[in-house]
Amino acid sequence: MHVELDGHRLDQQHTSVAAALAAGVDAAEAKGRIIIEAKADGVRLTDEVLSAPPDAPSQIDVLSLTSAEPRTLASVTLYDAADAAQSIRELQAVASARLQSHGFDEEVLKAVQESLETWQALRDVVVQVAQVLQIDLATLELEGTEAGEPARRSAALVGKLGDLKQSLAAEDWSAVADSLGYDLEAEAGDWAAMLRSMATTIGGGEREES
């Protein structure tokens, strides 16, 4: 099996996906880059295969790998996350208003579920970026804030999401509306600003508009 990294073929051939992928990862790391996509004869490998690549002999001819500079990738990911935080802020405001005017219904439930899923994704992004770049969130300094702002925000968010879940379980719709329309609405705005600040700090500049 041949291995191509960013269009350039590596010298050695390999018999298994595991060995070929390992060779590609090593070559990318030697350049200070990380693998972001892998294709086997033009077909994109799934996350399941990438997390546990088979080490048995394979009939694949070419494993094509695409890499990226980790700080640039992290910056783009954080900007996208900031956009998601802004979107969830608007969704929560609409859900809160509907809950107060129409009561709890399927539309509100769908919005709450989307809110919880998005918040989990945002927290995951921050943790994953920190892991990839080996950043200590407890000491990370962002412009205009004290060191450790991401860690504090993450801890505070856990408490507010816990309050929302408790209110849902108790069917306290007034408290649910307050969580969505006030507590988490403000939190979404703060997270959007924090994520953009992280993206700028890590990427070394403002977002490039397409």
Tab-separated table of C-alpha atoms in Angstrom:
chain	number	residue	atom	x	y	z
A	1	MET	CA	0.000	0.000	0.000
A	2	HIS	CA	1.377	3.393	-0.998
A	3	VAL	CA	0.948	6.365	1.333
A	4	GLU	CA	0.458	9.893	0.049
A	5	LEU	CA	0.661	12.869	2.382
A	6	ASP	CA	-0.757	16.107	0.978
A	7	GLY	CA	-0.203	14.805	-2.546
A	8	HIS	CA	3.376	13.634	-1.975
A	9	ARG	CA	4.080	9.894	-1.949
A	10	LEU	CA	6.127	8.548	0.956
A	11	ASP	CA	9.019	6.209	0.222
A	12	GLN	CA	7.941	3.023	1.994
A	13	GLN	CA	4.964	0.776	1.249
A	14	HIS	CA	2.850	-0.988	3.899
A	15	THR	CA	0.578	-4.009	4.016
A	16	SER	CA	-2.017	-2.774	6.537
A	17	VAL	CA	-4.050	0.377	7.104
A	18	ALA	CA	-2.684	0.614	10.650
A	19	ALA	CA	0.939	0.620	9.499
A	20	ALA	CA	0.277	2.986	6.589
A	21	LEU	CA	-1.636	5.410	8.784
A	22	ALA	CA	1.067	5.343	11.445
A	23	ALA	CA	3.680	6.177	8.822
A	24	GLY	CA	1.586	9.080	7.584
A	25	VAL	CA	1.001	10.403	11.097
A	26	ASP	CA	4.731	10.263	11.825
A	27	ALA	CA	5.531	12.096	8.576
A	28	ALA	CA	2.950	14.786	9.344
A	29	GLU	CA	4.176	15.228	12.919
A	30	ALA	CA	7.723	15.649	11.635
A	31	LYS	CA	6.429	18.732	9.825
A	32	GLY	CA	4.477	19.971	12.842
A	33	ARG	CA	1.139	19.035	11.279
A	34	ILE	CA	-1.771	16.694	12.082
A	35	ILE	CA	-3.856	14.384	9.898
A	36	ILE	CA	-7.385	15.683	9.255
A	37	GLU	CA	-8.571	13.293	6.533
A	38	ALA	CA	-7.719	9.851	5.166
A	39	LYS	CA	-8.954	8.242	1.956
A	40	ALA	CA	-8.443	4.656	0.801
A	41	ASP	CA	-8.379	4.577	-3.001
A	42	GLY	CA	-10.457	7.761	-3.015
A	43	VAL	CA	-12.999	6.655	-0.379
A	44	ARG	CA	-12.942	8.574	2.899
A	45	LEU	CA	-12.213	6.416	5.939
A	46	THR	CA	-14.756	6.598	8.750
A	47	ASP	CA	-13.930	7.860	12.230
A	48	GLU	CA	-14.427	4.292	13.492
A	49	VAL	CA	-11.721	2.970	11.165
A	50	LEU	CA	-9.373	5.835	12.026
A	51	SER	CA	-9.793	5.261	15.759
A	52	ALA	CA	-9.027	1.535	15.404
A	53	PRO	CA	-7.279	0.977	12.056
A	54	PRO	CA	-7.064	-2.693	11.021
A	55	ASP	CA	-3.597	-4.242	11.078
A	56	ALA	CA	-4.468	-7.147	8.761
A	57	PRO	CA	-3.113	-7.160	5.183
A	58	SER	CA	-5.194	-4.926	2.942
A	59	GLN	CA	-5.884	-4.738	-0.793
A	60	ILE	CA	-5.901	-0.919	-0.715
A	61	ASP	CA	-3.568	0.538	-3.307
A	62	VAL	CA	-3.172	4.140	-2.079
A	63	LEU	CA	-3.897	5.661	1.317
A	64	SER	CA	-4.167	9.417	0.756
A	65	LEU	CA	-3.761	11.625	3.817
A	66	THR	CA	-4.447	15.320	4.235
A	67	SER	CA	-2.786	17.290	7.011
A	68	ALA	CA	-3.149	20.745	8.533
A	69	GLU	CA	-1.193	23.066	10.789
A	70	PRO	CA	-2.824	22.465	14.195
A	71	ARG	CA	-3.080	26.081	15.372
A	72	THR	CA	-4.693	27.188	12.128
A	73	LEU	CA	-7.143	24.282	12.286
A	74	ALA	CA	-7.917	25.007	15.937
A	75	SER	CA	-8.543	28.685	15.188
A	76	VAL	CA	-11.005	27.860	12.392
A	77	THR	CA	-12.770	25.323	14.628
A	78	LEU	CA	-13.102	27.860	17.455
A	79	TYR	CA	-14.513	30.526	15.149
A	80	ASP	CA	-17.102	28.015	13.924
A	81	ALA	CA	-17.912	27.179	17.534
A	82	ALA	CA	-18.386	30.881	18.287
A	83	ASP	CA	-20.913	31.070	15.451
A	84	ALA	CA	-22.719	28.066	16.935
A	85	ALA	CA	-22.836	29.752	20.338
A	86	GLN	CA	-24.408	32.835	18.777
A	87	SER	CA	-26.975	30.693	16.971
A	88	ILE	CA	-27.934	28.822	20.125
A	89	ARG	CA	-28.344	32.134	21.903
A	90	GLU	CA	-31.037	33.109	19.408
A	91	LEU	CA	-32.670	29.666	19.519
A	92	GLN	CA	-32.888	29.755	23.306
A	93	ALA	CA	-34.463	33.215	23.279
A	94	VAL	CA	-37.164	32.049	20.856
A	95	ALA	CA	-37.792	28.883	22.881
A	96	SER	CA	-38.081	30.873	26.114
A	97	ALA	CA	-40.612	33.257	24.582
A	98	ARG	CA	-42.656	30.388	23.141
A	99	LEU	CA	-42.611	28.538	26.455
A	100	GLN	CA	-44.054	31.579	28.200
A	101	SER	CA	-46.722	32.191	25.552
A	102	HIS	CA	-47.701	28.642	24.517
A	103	GLY	CA	-46.440	26.412	27.322
A	104	PHE	CA	-44.204	23.390	26.936
A	105	ASP	CA	-44.685	21.651	23.591
A	106	GLU	CA	-42.774	19.633	20.990
A	107	GLU	CA	-41.208	22.741	19.484
A	108	VAL	CA	-39.831	23.849	22.836
A	109	LEU	CA	-38.613	20.328	23.594
A	110	LYS	CA	-36.767	20.188	20.263
A	111	ALA	CA	-35.131	23.547	20.975
A	112	VAL	CA	-34.042	22.443	24.454
A	113	GLN	CA	-32.550	19.236	23.078
A	114	GLU	CA	-30.658	21.167	20.404
A	115	SER	CA	-29.437	23.603	23.035
A	116	LEU	CA	-28.085	20.839	25.277
A	117	GLU	CA	-26.404	19.073	22.349
A	118	THR	CA	-24.793	22.295	21.152
A	119	TRP	CA	-23.511	23.169	24.605
A	120	GLN	CA	-21.931	19.719	24.904
A	121	ALA	CA	-20.295	20.170	21.497
A	122	LEU	CA	-18.926	23.590	22.482
A	123	ARG	CA	-17.397	22.214	25.669
A	124	ASP	CA	-15.901	19.325	23.693
A	125	VAL	CA	-14.311	21.729	21.193
A	126	VAL	CA	-12.562	23.667	23.950
A	127	VAL	CA	-11.270	20.484	25.593
A	128	GLN	CA	-10.111	18.949	22.298
A	129	VAL	CA	-8.304	22.105	21.197
A	130	ALA	CA	-6.534	22.234	24.545
A	131	GLN	CA	-5.507	18.581	24.235
A	132	VAL	CA	-4.208	18.892	20.662
A	133	LEU	CA	-2.236	22.066	21.379
A	134	GLN	CA	-1.287	21.021	24.916
A	135	ILE	CA	-2.826	24.140	26.423
A	136	ASP	CA	-3.657	24.434	30.121
A	137	LEU	CA	-7.139	25.975	30.192
A	138	ALA	CA	-6.678	26.899	33.846
A	139	THR	CA	-3.819	29.263	32.975
A	140	LEU	CA	-4.682	30.337	29.404
A	141	GLU	CA	-4.692	34.139	29.137
A	142	LEU	CA	-7.161	35.845	26.800
A	143	GLU	CA	-7.320	39.544	26.087
A	144	GLY	CA	-9.496	41.443	28.543
A	145	THR	CA	-9.928	38.549	30.993
A	146	GLU	CA	-8.067	36.978	33.858
A	147	ALA	CA	-6.037	33.827	33.217
A	148	GLY	CA	-8.115	30.654	33.184
A	149	GLU	CA	-11.321	32.120	31.755
A	150	PRO	CA	-12.126	29.007	29.626
A	151	ALA	CA	-11.826	26.733	32.650
A	152	ARG	CA	-14.060	28.981	34.758
A	153	ARG	CA	-16.654	29.289	31.995
A	154	SER	CA	-16.746	25.507	31.527
A	155	ALA	CA	-17.286	24.928	35.244
A	156	ALA	CA	-20.032	27.558	35.426
A	157	LEU	CA	-21.764	26.092	32.384
A	158	VAL	CA	-21.959	22.646	33.969
A	159	GLY	CA	-23.895	24.164	36.880
A	160	LYS	CA	-26.315	26.087	34.666
A	161	LEU	CA	-27.015	23.093	32.443
A	162	GLY	CA	-27.603	21.030	35.577
A	163	ASP	CA	-30.156	23.576	36.763
A	164	LEU	CA	-31.934	23.408	33.393
A	165	LYS	CA	-32.124	19.609	33.521
A	166	GLN	CA	-33.471	19.691	37.065
A	167	SER	CA	-36.156	22.194	36.056
A	168	LEU	CA	-37.128	20.003	33.110
A	169	ALA	CA	-37.381	16.921	35.318
A	170	ALA	CA	-39.549	18.830	37.796
A	171	GLU	CA	-41.659	20.271	34.946
A	172	ASP	CA	-40.998	23.738	36.347
A	173	TRP	CA	-41.638	25.559	33.075
A	174	SER	CA	-41.123	28.998	34.560
A	175	ALA	CA	-37.626	27.999	35.681
A	176	VAL	CA	-36.936	26.425	32.275
A	177	ALA	CA	-37.936	29.666	30.560
A	178	ASP	CA	-35.670	31.641	32.887
A	179	SER	CA	-32.737	29.285	32.215
A	180	LEU	CA	-33.156	29.592	28.462
A	181	GLY	CA	-34.032	33.277	28.292
A	182	TYR	CA	-31.673	34.661	30.922
A	183	ASP	CA	-28.985	32.380	32.367
A	184	LEU	CA	-28.053	30.474	29.214
A	185	GLU	CA	-28.818	33.410	26.943
A	186	ALA	CA	-26.164	35.455	28.706
A	187	GLU	CA	-23.850	32.448	28.842
A	188	ALA	CA	-24.125	31.954	25.071
A	189	GLY	CA	-23.065	35.532	24.426
A	190	ASP	CA	-20.133	35.202	26.796
A	191	TRP	CA	-19.071	31.911	25.214
A	192	ALA	CA	-19.247	33.354	21.703
A	193	ALA	CA	-16.923	36.169	22.781
A	194	MET	CA	-14.599	33.791	24.622
A	195	LEU	CA	-14.367	31.370	21.698
A	196	ARG	CA	-13.537	34.191	19.293
A	197	SER	CA	-10.877	35.452	21.683
A	198	MET	CA	-9.412	31.940	21.926
A	199	ALA	CA	-9.406	31.656	18.124
A	200	THR	CA	-7.608	34.983	17.750
A	201	THR	CA	-5.079	34.181	20.473
A	202	ILE	CA	-4.314	30.694	19.172
A	203	GLY	CA	-4.380	31.569	15.476
A	204	GLY	CA	-2.413	34.763	15.880
A	205	GLY	CA	-4.881	37.058	14.148
A	206	GLU	CA	-8.448	37.878	13.230
A	207	ARG	CA	-10.642	35.592	11.168
A	208	GLU	CA	-10.166	35.779	7.431
A	209	GLU	CA	-13.449	36.459	5.665
A	210	SER	CA	-14.186	34.323	2.626
